Amino acid sequence: MQENLKLVWQNASNLKNKEVDSISSLNNIAIIKNIIKCSSELKSQAIVLKLPATIIIDDKLFTAFIESVRLLEMCGAKYI
């Protein structure tokens, strides 16, 4: 599970040289859906998130990040 989350945000943080508008994966939440399917594993698990500046300064990436965090919280994940 940790590796799945790591991959989600590594991919988002590697967008420095790409146009955000051309990123089709922002609307594709397939990875998050897979994580939700494993929600029983997330209950009472502590998750540490490292948020890169690239996501913070870009409104679309930040919004996608917050939506994903909310979905994970709904599955019972806790954040540090």
Short mmCIF file of C-alpha atoms in Angstrom, two decimals:
data_model
loop_
_atom_site.label_atom_id
_atom_site.label_comp_id
_atom_site.label_asym_id
_atom_site.label_seq_id
_atom_site.Cartn_x
_atom_site.Cartn_y
_atom_site.Cartn_z
CA MET A 1 0.00 0.00 0.00
CA GLN A 2 2.81 2.40 0.86
CA GLU A 3 4.39 1.88 -2.55
CA ASN A 4 1.08 2.69 -4.30
CA LEU A 5 0.79 6.00 -2.48
CA LYS A 6 4.44 6.78 -3.14
CA LEU A 7 3.95 6.22 -6.86
CA VAL A 8 0.88 8.45 -7.01
CA TRP A 9 2.67 11.48 -5.64
CA GLN A 10 6.04 10.79 -7.24
CA ASN A 11 4.27 10.95 -10.58
CA ALA A 12 2.53 14.19 -9.67
CA SER A 13 5.73 15.77 -8.41
CA ASN A 14 7.59 14.94 -11.61
CA LEU A 15 5.38 17.30 -13.62
CA LYS A 16 7.70 20.29 -13.40
CA ASN A 17 8.48 20.33 -17.12
CA LYS A 18 5.02 19.43 -18.43
CA GLU A 19 1.96 21.50 -19.18
CA VAL A 20 -0.60 20.84 -16.48
CA ASP A 21 -3.48 21.32 -18.91
CA SER A 22 -2.23 18.45 -21.05
CA ILE A 23 -2.13 15.98 -18.19
CA SER A 24 -4.92 13.50 -18.75
CA SER A 25 -4.15 11.70 -15.49
CA LEU A 26 -5.51 14.58 -13.39
CA ASN A 27 -9.02 13.48 -14.28
CA ASN A 28 -8.15 9.81 -14.04
CA ILE A 29 -8.48 8.55 -10.50
CA ALA A 30 -7.91 4.89 -11.32
CA ILE A 31 -5.02 4.66 -8.87
CA ILE A 32 -7.10 6.15 -6.07
CA LYS A 33 -9.95 3.76 -6.89
CA ASN A 34 -7.53 0.86 -6.52
CA ILE A 35 -6.44 2.21 -3.15
CA ILE A 36 -10.07 2.53 -2.05
CA LYS A 37 -10.65 -1.10 -3.01
CA CYS A 38 -7.98 -1.92 -0.44
CA SER A 39 -9.61 0.35 2.15
CA SER A 40 -9.70 -2.36 4.78
CA GLU A 41 -5.90 -2.23 4.79
CA LEU A 42 -6.01 1.56 5.25
CA LYS A 43 -8.15 1.59 8.37
CA SER A 44 -6.14 2.87 11.31
CA GLN A 45 -2.98 3.07 9.20
CA ALA A 46 -0.83 6.16 9.59
CA ILE A 47 0.23 7.78 6.33
CA VAL A 48 3.06 10.29 6.03
CA LEU A 49 2.69 12.65 3.09
CA LYS A 50 5.49 14.74 1.64
CA LEU A 51 4.00 17.48 -0.49
CA PRO A 52 6.41 18.91 -3.09
CA ALA A 53 6.38 22.60 -3.95
CA THR A 54 5.33 21.74 -7.51
CA ILE A 55 1.96 20.58 -6.24
CA ILE A 56 1.55 23.43 -3.76
CA ILE A 57 2.05 26.19 -6.34
CA ASP A 58 -0.18 24.65 -9.02
CA ASP A 59 -3.91 25.01 -8.34
CA LYS A 60 -4.97 21.98 -10.41
CA LEU A 61 -2.40 19.65 -8.88
CA PHE A 62 -3.14 20.92 -5.38
CA THR A 63 -6.89 20.41 -5.87
CA ALA A 64 -6.30 16.86 -7.15
CA PHE A 65 -4.06 16.18 -4.15
CA ILE A 66 -6.66 17.43 -1.65
CA GLU A 67 -9.42 15.37 -3.30
CA SER A 68 -7.25 12.27 -3.07
CA VAL A 69 -6.47 12.94 0.59
CA ARG A 70 -10.18 13.30 1.34
CA LEU A 71 -10.90 9.96 -0.35
CA LEU A 72 -8.21 8.29 1.72
CA GLU A 73 -9.61 9.85 4.91
CA MET A 74 -13.03 8.44 4.02
CA CYS A 75 -11.36 5.00 3.91
CA GLY A 76 -10.14 5.47 7.47
CA ALA A 77 -6.54 6.51 6.85
CA LYS A 78 -4.87 8.80 9.36
CA TYR A 79 -2.19 11.35 8.44
CA ILE A 80 0.96 12.42 10.19
#
